[in-house]
Amino acid sequence: GGDHTITYPILQALVAKHGPVGLVHVDAHTDTGDTALGEKIYHGSPFRRCVEERLLDCGRVVQIGIRGSSYDPDPHKYCWEQGFRVVPAEECWMKSLEPLMREVRAQMGDKPMYISFDIDGLDPAYAPGTGTPEIAGLTPAQALEIIRGCKGLNIVGCDLVEVAPMYDVSGNTALLGANLLFEMLCVLPGVKTL
């Protein structure tokens, strides 16, 4: 739960200990907007604020599942200018993400990194309980490939955001979110799994 704004202060705290971190960011949106209704801090701006404060090691930022409408004719331009790797959802359709995650692991290396997972990265067929659903997203199996693909990395924190149970009478979004959080806990350094 919580909107994606929560990642911003979490990264401020982590960077005070670890320095700038790499980021695996799963989302339908890049969340690098500048302002909304005159506000600079909102759920669509956390990663722009993080760049401005040098919280991210920008050459180790990967955004996966990006898609949907935009207010900008070139919605990925800011991210590319910062050195982010943007993996649009259509590059993920109908395939395993294990090869992508091998590349991501190599990119992250052994330096500190963070996982930020917006539930709207998944297709709303699986996770309708969110405020900004976008069609043609990732599957739950791909979400597991991404999270499990981070095992062995120097993960210093993680989050799962934007679950809004009131938008999903089935409860499936909350169930999926809870399971993804459990999976993230299982890939933290030092955790023993079967």
Short mmCIF file of C-alpha atoms in Angstrom, two decimals:
data_model
loop_
_atom_site.label_atom_id
_atom_site.label_comp_id
_atom_site.label_asym_id
_atom_site.label_seq_id
_atom_site.Cartn_x
_atom_site.Cartn_y
_atom_site.Cartn_z
CA GLY A 1 0.00 0.00 0.00
CA GLY A 2 0.94 3.67 0.09
CA ASP A 3 1.50 5.73 -3.01
CA HIS A 4 4.87 5.83 -4.73
CA THR A 5 5.86 8.99 -2.89
CA ILE A 6 6.94 6.77 0.04
CA THR A 7 10.01 5.59 -1.87
CA TYR A 8 11.53 9.08 -1.81
CA PRO A 9 12.11 9.40 1.98
CA ILE A 10 13.08 5.72 2.21
CA LEU A 11 15.85 6.30 -0.32
CA GLN A 12 16.94 9.47 1.50
CA ALA A 13 17.45 7.38 4.64
CA LEU A 14 19.20 4.51 2.84
CA VAL A 15 21.56 6.80 0.94
CA ALA A 16 22.69 8.37 4.21
CA LYS A 17 24.12 4.93 5.07
CA HIS A 18 24.98 3.39 1.67
CA GLY A 19 25.49 6.29 -0.74
CA PRO A 20 23.62 6.43 -4.07
CA VAL A 21 21.87 3.14 -4.85
CA GLY A 22 20.95 1.22 -7.95
CA LEU A 23 17.25 0.69 -8.58
CA VAL A 24 15.07 -2.00 -10.10
CA HIS A 25 11.79 -0.16 -10.63
CA VAL A 26 8.74 -2.09 -11.85
CA ASP A 27 5.90 0.22 -12.88
CA ALA A 28 3.56 1.25 -15.68
CA HIS A 29 4.93 4.79 -15.31
CA THR A 30 8.44 6.22 -14.98
CA ASP A 31 7.40 8.45 -12.03
CA THR A 32 9.81 11.15 -13.17
CA GLY A 33 7.26 13.93 -13.60
CA ASP A 34 8.14 17.38 -12.36
CA THR A 35 4.94 18.85 -10.88
CA ALA A 36 1.22 18.15 -10.61
CA LEU A 37 -1.24 20.83 -9.59
CA GLY A 38 1.74 22.93 -8.54
CA GLU A 39 3.16 20.25 -6.22
CA LYS A 40 6.68 18.91 -6.70
CA ILE A 41 6.21 15.89 -4.45
CA TYR A 42 3.50 13.50 -5.61
CA HIS A 43 3.23 9.87 -6.68
CA GLY A 44 4.37 10.67 -10.23
CA SER A 45 7.58 12.51 -9.25
CA PRO A 46 9.61 10.50 -6.71
CA PHE A 47 12.38 9.42 -9.03
CA ARG A 48 12.92 12.92 -10.44
CA ARG A 49 13.31 14.17 -6.86
CA CYS A 50 15.71 11.28 -6.17
CA VAL A 51 17.81 12.21 -9.21
CA GLU A 52 17.91 15.86 -8.11
CA GLU A 53 19.19 14.84 -4.67
CA ARG A 54 21.69 12.34 -6.13
CA LEU A 55 20.07 9.44 -4.30
CA LEU A 56 20.31 7.15 -7.33
CA ASP A 57 23.31 5.68 -9.11
CA CYS A 58 21.66 6.55 -12.43
CA GLY A 59 23.75 4.14 -14.50
CA ARG A 60 22.27 1.34 -12.40
CA VAL A 61 18.58 2.25 -12.70
CA VAL A 62 16.32 -0.13 -14.64
CA GLN A 63 12.61 0.61 -15.14
CA ILE A 64 10.57 -2.41 -16.28
CA GLY A 65 7.00 -2.56 -17.61
CA ILE A 66 6.65 1.09 -18.62
CA ARG A 67 3.58 1.81 -20.77
CA GLY A 68 0.37 3.78 -21.02
CA SER A 69 -0.67 7.32 -21.64
CA SER A 70 1.61 10.29 -21.15
CA TYR A 71 1.36 14.06 -21.07
CA ASP A 72 4.72 14.29 -22.82
CA PRO A 73 5.38 13.53 -26.51
CA ASP A 74 8.69 11.87 -25.52
CA PRO A 75 7.89 10.28 -22.14
CA HIS A 76 11.19 8.42 -21.74
CA LYS A 77 13.50 11.29 -22.69
CA TYR A 78 14.18 12.44 -19.11
CA CYS A 79 14.99 8.88 -18.02
CA TRP A 80 17.34 8.27 -20.93
CA GLU A 81 19.08 11.58 -20.30
CA GLN A 82 19.80 10.44 -16.74
CA GLY A 83 21.23 7.12 -17.96
CA PHE A 84 18.30 4.94 -16.88
CA ARG A 85 17.53 1.75 -18.77
CA VAL A 86 13.83 1.81 -19.71
CA VAL A 87 12.24 -1.53 -20.61
CA PRO A 88 8.78 -0.83 -22.08
CA ALA A 89 6.08 -3.40 -21.40
CA GLU A 90 5.89 -4.39 -25.06
CA GLU A 91 9.48 -5.65 -24.83
CA CYS A 92 8.25 -8.04 -22.12
CA TRP A 93 5.11 -9.39 -23.77
CA MET A 94 4.80 -13.17 -24.14
CA LYS A 95 8.30 -14.06 -22.98
CA SER A 96 10.35 -15.03 -19.97
CA LEU A 97 12.18 -12.18 -18.26
CA GLU A 98 15.02 -14.39 -17.02
CA PRO A 99 17.36 -13.20 -19.83
CA LEU A 100 16.57 -9.57 -18.96
CA MET A 101 17.28 -10.21 -15.29
CA ARG A 102 20.68 -11.74 -16.12
CA GLU A 103 21.53 -8.42 -17.78
CA VAL A 104 20.10 -6.47 -14.82
CA ARG A 105 22.19 -8.49 -12.34
CA ALA A 106 25.32 -7.71 -14.34
CA GLN A 107 24.37 -4.02 -14.45
CA MET A 108 23.76 -3.86 -10.67
CA GLY A 109 27.00 -5.60 -9.78
CA ASP A 110 27.70 -5.95 -6.07
CA LYS A 111 26.88 -2.35 -5.08
CA PRO A 112 23.81 -1.48 -2.97
CA MET A 113 20.50 -1.51 -4.82
CA TYR A 114 16.79 -1.11 -4.06
CA ILE A 115 13.65 -2.73 -5.50
CA SER A 116 10.59 -0.52 -5.93
CA PHE A 117 7.52 -2.34 -7.24
CA ASP A 118 4.36 -0.47 -8.21
CA ILE A 119 1.45 -2.93 -8.45
CA ASP A 120 0.29 -1.17 -11.63
CA GLY A 121 3.33 -2.66 -13.36
CA LEU A 122 1.11 -5.73 -13.57
CA ASP A 123 -1.76 -5.94 -15.99
CA PRO A 124 -5.06 -4.86 -14.38
CA ALA A 125 -6.50 -8.26 -15.29
CA TYR A 126 -4.38 -9.52 -12.37
CA ALA A 127 -4.19 -6.38 -10.21
CA PRO A 128 -7.15 -4.04 -10.79
CA GLY A 129 -6.93 -2.54 -7.28
CA THR A 130 -4.76 0.46 -8.05
CA GLY A 131 -5.38 4.12 -8.79
CA THR A 132 -3.69 4.31 -12.21
CA PRO A 133 -4.26 1.01 -14.06
CA GLU A 134 -2.79 0.63 -17.55
CA ILE A 135 -3.64 -2.23 -19.90
CA ALA A 136 -1.12 -4.67 -21.42
CA GLY A 137 1.13 -5.01 -18.39
CA LEU A 138 3.25 -7.73 -16.87
CA THR A 139 1.97 -11.09 -15.61
CA PRO A 140 2.39 -12.40 -12.05
CA ALA A 141 4.87 -14.99 -13.37
CA GLN A 142 6.98 -12.20 -14.89
CA ALA A 143 6.81 -10.31 -11.59
CA LEU A 144 8.24 -13.38 -9.87
CA GLU A 145 10.98 -13.65 -12.49
CA ILE A 146 11.97 -10.04 -11.81
CA ILE A 147 12.00 -10.39 -8.03
CA ARG A 148 13.67 -13.81 -7.99
CA GLY A 149 16.10 -12.51 -10.60
CA CYS A 150 17.37 -10.05 -7.95
CA LYS A 151 18.46 -12.87 -5.62
CA GLY A 152 22.15 -12.54 -4.86
CA LEU A 153 22.24 -8.78 -5.40
CA ASN A 154 23.18 -6.37 -2.62
CA ILE A 155 19.57 -5.41 -1.87
CA VAL A 156 19.39 -2.78 0.88
CA GLY A 157 15.62 -2.30 0.77
CA CYS A 158 12.43 -2.79 -1.17
CA ASP A 159 8.84 -1.65 -1.37
CA LEU A 160 5.54 -2.51 -3.01
CA VAL A 161 3.24 0.45 -3.57
CA GLU A 162 -0.08 1.67 -4.98
CA VAL A 163 -2.28 -1.22 -3.82
CA ALA A 164 -5.80 0.20 -3.36
CA PRO A 165 -8.06 -2.64 -2.11
CA MET A 166 -11.24 -0.56 -2.42
CA TYR A 167 -10.87 -0.77 -6.21
CA ASP A 168 -10.84 -4.58 -6.20
CA VAL A 169 -13.80 -6.39 -4.64
CA SER A 170 -12.17 -9.76 -5.39
CA GLY A 171 -9.20 -9.07 -3.11
CA ASN A 172 -6.81 -10.43 -5.76
CA THR A 173 -4.68 -7.27 -5.88
CA ALA A 174 -3.98 -7.38 -2.14
CA LEU A 175 -3.26 -11.12 -2.34
CA LEU A 176 -0.85 -10.60 -5.22
CA GLY A 177 0.80 -7.65 -3.46
CA ALA A 178 1.29 -9.63 -0.24
CA ASN A 179 2.84 -12.53 -2.14
CA LEU A 180 5.20 -10.23 -4.05
CA LEU A 181 6.32 -8.65 -0.78
CA PHE A 182 6.95 -12.12 0.64
CA GLU A 183 9.03 -12.93 -2.45
CA MET A 184 11.04 -9.72 -1.95
CA LEU A 185 11.75 -10.68 1.66
CA CYS A 186 12.99 -14.06 0.42
CA VAL A 187 15.61 -12.52 -1.90
CA LEU A 188 17.12 -10.19 0.71
CA PRO A 189 20.78 -10.91 1.44
CA GLY A 190 21.30 -13.61 4.06
CA VAL A 191 17.80 -15.10 3.79
CA LYS A 192 17.88 -18.89 3.47
CA THR A 193 15.24 -20.44 1.21
CA LEU A 194 14.63 -24.00 0.08
#
